[in-house]
Tab-separated table of N, CA and C in Angstrom:
chain	number	residue	atom	x	y	z
A	1	UNK	N	56.046	8.185	-40.775
A	1	UNK	CA	55.956	6.988	-39.963
A	1	UNK	C	54.543	6.440	-39.895
A	2	UNK	N	53.564	7.300	-40.090
A	2	UNK	CA	52.183	6.860	-40.094
A	2	UNK	C	51.797	6.485	-41.512
A	3	UNK	N	51.166	5.345	-41.635
A	3	UNK	CA	50.726	4.875	-42.945
A	3	UNK	C	49.283	4.424	-42.899
A	4	UNK	N	48.591	4.648	-43.997
A	4	UNK	CA	47.270	4.076	-44.227
A	4	UNK	C	47.387	3.212	-45.468
A	5	UNK	N	46.962	1.978	-45.356
A	5	UNK	CA	47.047	1.051	-46.480
A	5	UNK	C	45.672	0.473	-46.758
A	6	UNK	N	45.187	0.719	-47.982
A	6	UNK	CA	43.890	0.192	-48.385
A	6	UNK	C	44.060	-1.146	-49.104
A	7	UNK	N	43.015	-1.931	-49.052
A	7	UNK	CA	42.974	-3.184	-49.805
A	7	UNK	C	41.523	-3.547	-50.057
A	8	UNK	N	41.332	-4.499	-50.960
A	8	UNK	CA	39.991	-5.012	-51.200
A	8	UNK	C	39.346	-4.581	-52.498
A	9	UNK	N	39.993	-3.684	-53.226
A	9	UNK	CA	39.431	-3.262	-54.491
A	9	UNK	C	39.502	-4.362	-55.535
A	10	UNK	N	38.865	-4.122	-56.662
A	10	UNK	CA	38.893	-5.103	-57.734
A	10	UNK	C	37.808	-4.844	-58.744
A	11	UNK	N	37.552	-5.861	-59.560
A	11	UNK	CA	36.549	-5.803	-60.614
A	11	UNK	C	35.309	-6.555	-60.164
A	12	UNK	N	34.157	-5.922	-60.324
A	12	UNK	CA	32.906	-6.542	-59.893
A	12	UNK	C	31.815	-6.181	-60.882
A	13	UNK	N	30.871	-7.088	-61.040
A	13	UNK	CA	29.717	-6.818	-61.897
A	13	UNK	C	28.718	-5.923	-61.173
A	14	UNK	N	27.913	-5.212	-61.919
A	14	UNK	CA	26.851	-4.423	-61.281
A	14	UNK	C	25.974	-5.307	-60.404
A	15	UNK	N	25.624	-4.782	-59.247
A	15	UNK	CA	24.833	-5.538	-58.291
A	15	UNK	C	25.652	-6.336	-57.302
A	16	UNK	N	26.930	-6.436	-57.549
A	16	UNK	CA	27.804	-7.199	-56.678
A	16	UNK	C	28.246	-6.414	-55.463
A	17	UNK	N	29.125	-7.040	-54.683
A	17	UNK	CA	29.607	-6.443	-53.429
A	17	UNK	C	31.118	-6.528	-53.347
A	18	UNK	N	31.677	-5.546	-52.683
A	18	UNK	CA	33.097	-5.543	-52.349
A	18	UNK	C	33.247	-4.969	-50.951
A	19	UNK	N	34.314	-5.372	-50.288
A	19	UNK	CA	34.620	-4.825	-48.966
A	19	UNK	C	36.037	-4.272	-48.976
A	20	UNK	N	36.146	-2.979	-48.720
A	20	UNK	CA	37.444	-2.338	-48.649
A	20	UNK	C	37.912	-2.272	-47.198
A	21	UNK	N	39.209	-2.364	-47.021
A	21	UNK	CA	39.813	-2.230	-45.695
A	21	UNK	C	40.880	-1.148	-45.724
A	22	UNK	N	41.055	-0.490	-44.606
A	22	UNK	CA	42.091	0.536	-44.465
A	22	UNK	C	42.742	0.337	-43.104
A	23	UNK	N	44.019	-0.001	-43.126
A	23	UNK	CA	44.747	-0.256	-41.889
A	23	UNK	C	45.726	0.873	-41.624
A	24	UNK	N	45.664	1.408	-40.423
A	24	UNK	CA	46.595	2.464	-40.004
A	24	UNK	C	47.722	1.836	-39.193
A	25	UNK	N	48.931	2.330	-39.420
A	25	UNK	CA	50.081	1.822	-38.680
A	25	UNK	C	51.064	2.952	-38.420
A	26	UNK	N	51.955	2.727	-37.466
A	26	UNK	CA	52.954	3.724	-37.145
A	26	UNK	C	52.800	4.223	-35.719
A	27	UNK	N	53.413	5.363	-35.457
A	27	UNK	CA	53.432	5.931	-34.106
A	27	UNK	C	52.151	6.719	-33.856
A	28	UNK	N	51.085	5.998	-33.593
A	28	UNK	CA	49.753	6.586	-33.469
A	28	UNK	C	49.358	6.685	-32.002
A	29	UNK	N	49.043	7.905	-31.571
A	29	UNK	CA	48.513	8.080	-30.220
A	29	UNK	C	47.002	7.872	-30.200
A	30	UNK	N	46.343	8.412	-31.203
A	30	UNK	CA	44.906	8.194	-31.315
A	30	UNK	C	44.489	8.289	-32.768
A	31	UNK	N	43.504	7.466	-33.094
A	31	UNK	CA	42.958	7.416	-34.444
A	31	UNK	C	41.570	8.023	-34.372
A	32	UNK	N	41.392	9.176	-34.943
A	32	UNK	CA	40.139	9.900	-34.796
A	32	UNK	C	39.211	9.570	-35.976
A	33	UNK	N	38.635	10.563	-36.593
A	33	UNK	CA	37.705	10.285	-37.676
A	33	UNK	C	38.415	9.581	-38.830
A	34	UNK	N	37.699	8.649	-39.437
A	34	UNK	CA	38.195	7.954	-40.627
A	34	UNK	C	37.179	8.115	-41.747
A	35	UNK	N	37.675	8.238	-42.947
A	35	UNK	CA	36.802	8.534	-44.078
A	35	UNK	C	37.219	7.738	-45.306
A	36	UNK	N	36.264	7.526	-46.168
A	36	UNK	CA	36.529	7.004	-47.504
A	36	UNK	C	36.135	8.052	-48.529
A	37	UNK	N	37.056	8.323	-49.425
A	37	UNK	CA	36.818	9.201	-50.568
A	37	UNK	C	36.941	8.355	-51.838
A	38	UNK	N	36.456	8.893	-52.911
A	38	UNK	CA	36.679	8.260	-54.202
A	38	UNK	C	36.870	9.328	-55.265
A	39	UNK	N	37.590	8.916	-56.300
A	39	UNK	CA	37.831	9.812	-57.430
A	39	UNK	C	37.718	9.021	-58.721
A	40	UNK	N	36.731	9.396	-59.512
A	40	UNK	CA	36.528	8.778	-60.816
A	40	UNK	C	37.314	9.564	-61.859
A	41	UNK	N	37.634	8.943	-62.977
A	41	UNK	CA	38.395	9.641	-64.022
A	41	UNK	C	37.704	10.929	-64.457
A	42	UNK	N	38.454	12.007	-64.454
A	42	UNK	CA	37.929	13.283	-64.901
A	42	UNK	C	37.046	13.998	-63.895
A	43	UNK	N	36.936	13.434	-62.700
A	43	UNK	CA	36.082	14.049	-61.683
A	43	UNK	C	36.889	14.399	-60.446
A	44	UNK	N	36.323	15.262	-59.633
A	44	UNK	CA	36.966	15.636	-58.387
A	44	UNK	C	36.793	14.530	-57.345
A	45	UNK	N	37.719	14.501	-56.415
A	45	UNK	CA	37.610	13.546	-55.315
A	45	UNK	C	36.399	13.929	-54.455
A	46	UNK	N	35.622	12.921	-54.073
A	46	UNK	CA	34.423	13.187	-53.286
A	46	UNK	C	34.388	12.312	-52.049
A	47	UNK	N	33.789	12.847	-50.993
A	47	UNK	CA	33.631	12.092	-49.759
A	47	UNK	C	32.514	11.074	-49.933
A	48	UNK	N	32.805	9.835	-49.600
A	48	UNK	CA	31.821	8.761	-49.716
A	48	UNK	C	31.174	8.477	-48.371
A	49	UNK	N	32.008	8.317	-47.338
A	49	UNK	CA	31.499	7.959	-46.016
A	49	UNK	C	32.515	8.342	-44.972
A	50	UNK	N	32.025	8.590	-43.759
A	50	UNK	CA	32.898	8.966	-42.658
A	50	UNK	C	32.399	8.328	-41.374
A	51	UNK	N	33.326	8.085	-40.461
A	51	UNK	CA	32.968	7.510	-39.171
A	51	UNK	C	33.866	8.132	-38.103
A	52	UNK	N	33.238	8.551	-37.004
A	52	UNK	CA	34.006	9.126	-35.908
A	52	UNK	C	34.608	8.014	-35.051
A	53	UNK	N	35.448	8.404	-34.121
A	53	UNK	CA	36.034	7.411	-33.228
A	53	UNK	C	34.970	6.740	-32.368
A	54	UNK	N	33.862	7.421	-32.165
A	54	UNK	CA	32.770	6.864	-31.390
A	54	UNK	C	31.783	6.054	-32.197
A	55	UNK	N	31.952	6.049	-33.513
A	55	UNK	CA	31.107	5.222	-34.355
A	55	UNK	C	29.981	5.943	-35.080
A	56	UNK	N	29.892	7.241	-34.942
A	56	UNK	CA	28.877	7.973	-35.704
A	56	UNK	C	29.278	8.022	-37.169
A	57	UNK	N	28.294	7.861	-38.034
A	57	UNK	CA	28.582	7.764	-39.463
A	57	UNK	C	27.781	8.773	-40.268
A	58	UNK	N	28.314	9.089	-41.448
A	58	UNK	CA	27.528	9.816	-42.433
A	58	UNK	C	27.986	9.390	-43.816
A	59	UNK	N	27.078	9.572	-44.780
A	59	UNK	CA	27.281	9.050	-46.125
A	59	UNK	C	26.903	10.070	-47.185
A	60	UNK	N	27.543	9.954	-48.318
A	60	UNK	CA	27.091	10.696	-49.482
A	60	UNK	C	25.729	10.160	-49.904
A	61	UNK	N	24.893	11.039	-50.418
A	61	UNK	CA	23.551	10.620	-50.830
A	61	UNK	C	23.601	9.493	-51.862
A	62	UNK	N	24.621	9.510	-52.689
A	62	UNK	CA	24.707	8.542	-53.784
A	62	UNK	C	24.958	7.111	-53.307
A	63	UNK	N	25.397	6.947	-52.055
A	63	UNK	CA	25.719	5.605	-51.570
A	63	UNK	C	24.861	5.196	-50.382
A	64	UNK	N	24.010	6.075	-49.894
A	64	UNK	CA	23.179	5.746	-48.736
A	64	UNK	C	22.325	4.520	-49.026
A	65	UNK	N	22.302	3.622	-48.061
A	65	UNK	CA	21.525	2.398	-48.219
A	65	UNK	C	22.262	1.291	-48.942
A	66	UNK	N	23.398	1.599	-49.546
A	66	UNK	CA	24.185	0.589	-50.268
A	66	UNK	C	25.545	0.342	-49.624
A	67	UNK	N	26.158	1.394	-49.111
A	67	UNK	CA	27.488	1.289	-48.508
A	67	UNK	C	27.379	1.418	-46.999
A	68	UNK	N	28.271	0.728	-46.307
A	68	UNK	CA	28.338	0.821	-44.855
A	68	UNK	C	29.789	0.981	-44.425
A	69	UNK	N	30.045	2.026	-43.662
A	69	UNK	CA	31.375	2.235	-43.110
A	69	UNK	C	31.388	1.730	-41.669
A	70	UNK	N	32.477	1.107	-41.296
A	70	UNK	CA	32.620	0.618	-39.927
A	70	UNK	C	34.107	0.679	-39.561
A	71	UNK	N	34.382	0.414	-38.310
A	71	UNK	CA	35.776	0.428	-37.879
A	71	UNK	C	35.989	-0.524	-36.724
A	72	UNK	N	37.218	-0.969	-36.615
A	72	UNK	CA	37.653	-1.788	-35.488
A	72	UNK	C	38.816	-1.031	-34.860
A	73	UNK	N	38.556	-0.352	-33.751
A	73	UNK	CA	39.585	0.499	-33.158
A	73	UNK	C	40.781	-0.309	-32.669
A	74	UNK	N	40.544	-1.499	-32.194
A	74	UNK	CA	41.646	-2.330	-31.708
A	74	UNK	C	42.596	-2.705	-32.834
A	75	UNK	N	42.044	-2.856	-34.030
A	75	UNK	CA	42.865	-3.221	-35.188
A	75	UNK	C	43.288	-2.000	-35.982
A	76	UNK	N	42.852	-0.811	-35.554
A	76	UNK	CA	43.162	0.431	-36.274
A	76	UNK	C	42.770	0.293	-37.746
A	77	UNK	N	41.580	-0.215	-37.952
A	77	UNK	CA	41.123	-0.524	-39.303
A	77	UNK	C	39.729	0.037	-39.545
A	78	UNK	N	39.542	0.590	-40.720
A	78	UNK	CA	38.222	1.006	-41.174
A	78	UNK	C	37.836	0.146	-42.359
A	79	UNK	N	36.531	-0.055	-42.503
A	79	UNK	CA	36.015	-0.872	-43.583
A	79	UNK	C	34.967	-0.092	-44.357
A	80	UNK	N	34.823	-0.449	-45.616
A	80	UNK	CA	33.726	0.075	-46.409
A	80	UNK	C	33.088	-1.116	-47.122
A	81	UNK	N	31.918	-1.509	-46.656
A	81	UNK	CA	31.159	-2.570	-47.289
A	81	UNK	C	30.312	-1.945	-48.384
A	82	UNK	N	30.536	-2.378	-49.599
A	82	UNK	CA	29.839	-1.805	-50.743
A	82	UNK	C	28.949	-2.864	-51.377
A	83	UNK	N	27.654	-2.658	-51.297
A	83	UNK	CA	26.681	-3.584	-51.866
A	83	UNK	C	25.943	-2.924	-53.022
A	84	UNK	N	25.284	-3.729	-53.810
A	84	UNK	CA	24.496	-3.223	-54.942
A	84	UNK	C	25.309	-2.252	-55.779
A	85	UNK	N	26.508	-2.661	-56.118
A	85	UNK	CA	27.412	-1.772	-56.846
A	85	UNK	C	26.835	-1.375	-58.198
A	86	UNK	N	27.107	-0.126	-58.558
A	86	UNK	CA	26.654	0.425	-59.820
A	86	UNK	C	27.865	0.814	-60.673
A	87	UNK	N	27.624	0.968	-61.966
A	87	UNK	CA	28.701	1.361	-62.863
A	87	UNK	C	29.361	2.652	-62.387
A	88	UNK	N	28.548	3.563	-61.872
A	88	UNK	CA	29.063	4.867	-61.456
A	88	UNK	C	29.849	4.817	-60.153
A	89	UNK	N	29.941	3.658	-59.536
A	89	UNK	CA	30.800	3.514	-58.356
A	89	UNK	C	32.259	3.285	-58.740
A	90	UNK	N	32.504	3.108	-60.018
A	90	UNK	CA	33.881	2.904	-60.485
A	90	UNK	C	34.737	4.120	-60.160
A	91	UNK	N	35.827	3.895	-59.451
A	91	UNK	CA	36.704	4.988	-59.016
A	91	UNK	C	37.886	4.398	-58.261
A	92	UNK	N	38.847	5.253	-57.993
A	92	UNK	CA	39.884	4.914	-57.021
A	92	UNK	C	39.370	5.360	-55.655
A	93	UNK	N	39.382	4.457	-54.712
A	93	UNK	CA	38.889	4.742	-53.365
A	93	UNK	C	40.078	4.976	-52.434
A	94	UNK	N	39.988	6.078	-51.711
A	94	UNK	CA	41.069	6.490	-50.818
A	94	UNK	C	40.573	6.514	-49.369
A	95	UNK	N	41.416	6.043	-48.496
A	95	UNK	CA	41.170	6.156	-47.067
A	95	UNK	C	41.832	7.425	-46.553
A	96	UNK	N	41.149	8.083	-45.637
A	96	UNK	CA	41.657	9.306	-45.024
A	96	UNK	C	41.362	9.227	-43.533
A	97	UNK	N	42.314	9.668	-42.715
A	97	UNK	CA	42.096	9.595	-41.277
A	97	UNK	C	42.799	10.741	-40.570
A	98	UNK	N	42.166	11.205	-39.507
A	98	UNK	CA	42.776	12.205	-38.626
A	98	UNK	C	43.507	11.452	-37.527
A	99	UNK	N	44.824	11.595	-37.512
A	99	UNK	CA	45.645	10.785	-36.616
A	99	UNK	C	46.507	11.675	-35.741
A	100	UNK	N	46.468	11.389	-34.446
A	100	UNK	CA	47.305	12.122	-33.500
A	100	UNK	C	48.584	11.334	-33.260
A	101	UNK	N	49.702	11.999	-33.498
A	101	UNK	CA	50.995	11.445	-33.131
A	101	UNK	C	51.519	12.242	-31.942
A	102	UNK	N	52.769	12.057	-31.598
A	102	UNK	CA	53.307	12.717	-30.415
A	102	UNK	C	53.283	14.239	-30.550
A	103	UNK	N	53.387	14.719	-31.778
A	103	UNK	CA	53.609	16.148	-31.973
A	103	UNK	C	52.404	16.898	-32.518
A	104	UNK	N	51.509	16.230	-33.204
A	104	UNK	CA	50.421	16.961	-33.845
A	104	UNK	C	49.330	16.002	-34.302
A	105	UNK	N	48.242	16.605	-34.746
A	105	UNK	CA	47.166	15.858	-35.412
A	105	UNK	C	47.186	16.240	-36.874
A	106	UNK	N	47.301	15.246	-37.709
A	106	UNK	CA	47.315	15.466	-39.149
A	106	UNK	C	46.293	14.575	-39.823
A	107	UNK	N	45.939	14.996	-41.020
A	107	UNK	CA	45.126	14.132	-41.870
A	107	UNK	C	46.059	13.348	-42.783
A	108	UNK	N	45.863	12.066	-42.808
A	108	UNK	CA	46.696	11.175	-43.626
A	108	UNK	C	45.842	10.520	-44.704
A	109	UNK	N	46.506	10.190	-45.800
A	109	UNK	CA	45.848	9.543	-46.930
A	109	UNK	C	46.534	8.216	-47.253
A	110	UNK	N	45.726	7.264	-47.677
A	110	UNK	CA	46.279	6.049	-48.230
A	110	UNK	C	46.592	6.234	-49.698
A	111	UNK	N	47.124	5.170	-50.311
A	111	UNK	CA	47.554	5.253	-51.704
A	111	UNK	C	46.403	5.004	-52.674
A	112	UNK	N	45.302	4.503	-52.186
A	112	UNK	CA	44.138	4.270	-53.033
A	112	UNK	C	44.037	2.841	-53.516
A	113	UNK	N	42.812	2.405	-53.738
A	113	UNK	CA	42.562	1.090	-54.298
A	113	UNK	C	41.494	1.222	-55.385
A	114	UNK	N	41.727	0.584	-56.507
A	114	UNK	CA	40.836	0.722	-57.652
A	114	UNK	C	39.618	-0.181	-57.502
A	115	UNK	N	38.451	0.398	-57.702
A	115	UNK	CA	37.204	-0.361	-57.777
A	115	UNK	C	36.616	-0.136	-59.162
A	116	UNK	N	36.413	-1.222	-59.878
A	116	UNK	CA	35.845	-1.149	-61.218
A	116	UNK	C	34.577	-1.981	-61.262
A	117	UNK	N	33.487	-1.334	-61.617
A	117	UNK	CA	32.207	-2.026	-61.756
A	117	UNK	C	31.876	-2.078	-63.238
A	118	UNK	N	31.817	-3.280	-63.754
A	118	UNK	CA	31.616	-3.438	-65.191
A	118	UNK	C	30.938	-4.769	-65.479
A	119	UNK	N	30.103	-4.765	-66.498
A	119	UNK	CA	29.464	-6.010	-66.912
A	119	UNK	C	30.269	-6.669	-68.021
């Protein structure tokens, strides 16, 4: 019943910007930490950025100063603003969130959105 849906991916030239969105829906009692992961072809999935329900953030070293994670709790949405994109940012980006429903707290994943950086 709980879903995470990402959007905003696409094709961008190096140096460009994209903004990803992740909307949570369903029988949600509370939306706790939200995260963005990415997985490039042939590589393991890696944590890109995370934000707590209170707004504290942390980032992978590879994206610090270029990416910004934020959230709108009223809209149950997390964002990833990606600036100064590099070729190596090409990956499928996944949203992940710790969500409390009536019965438990689980980690949920979205289906992913493709980001391709190419000249």
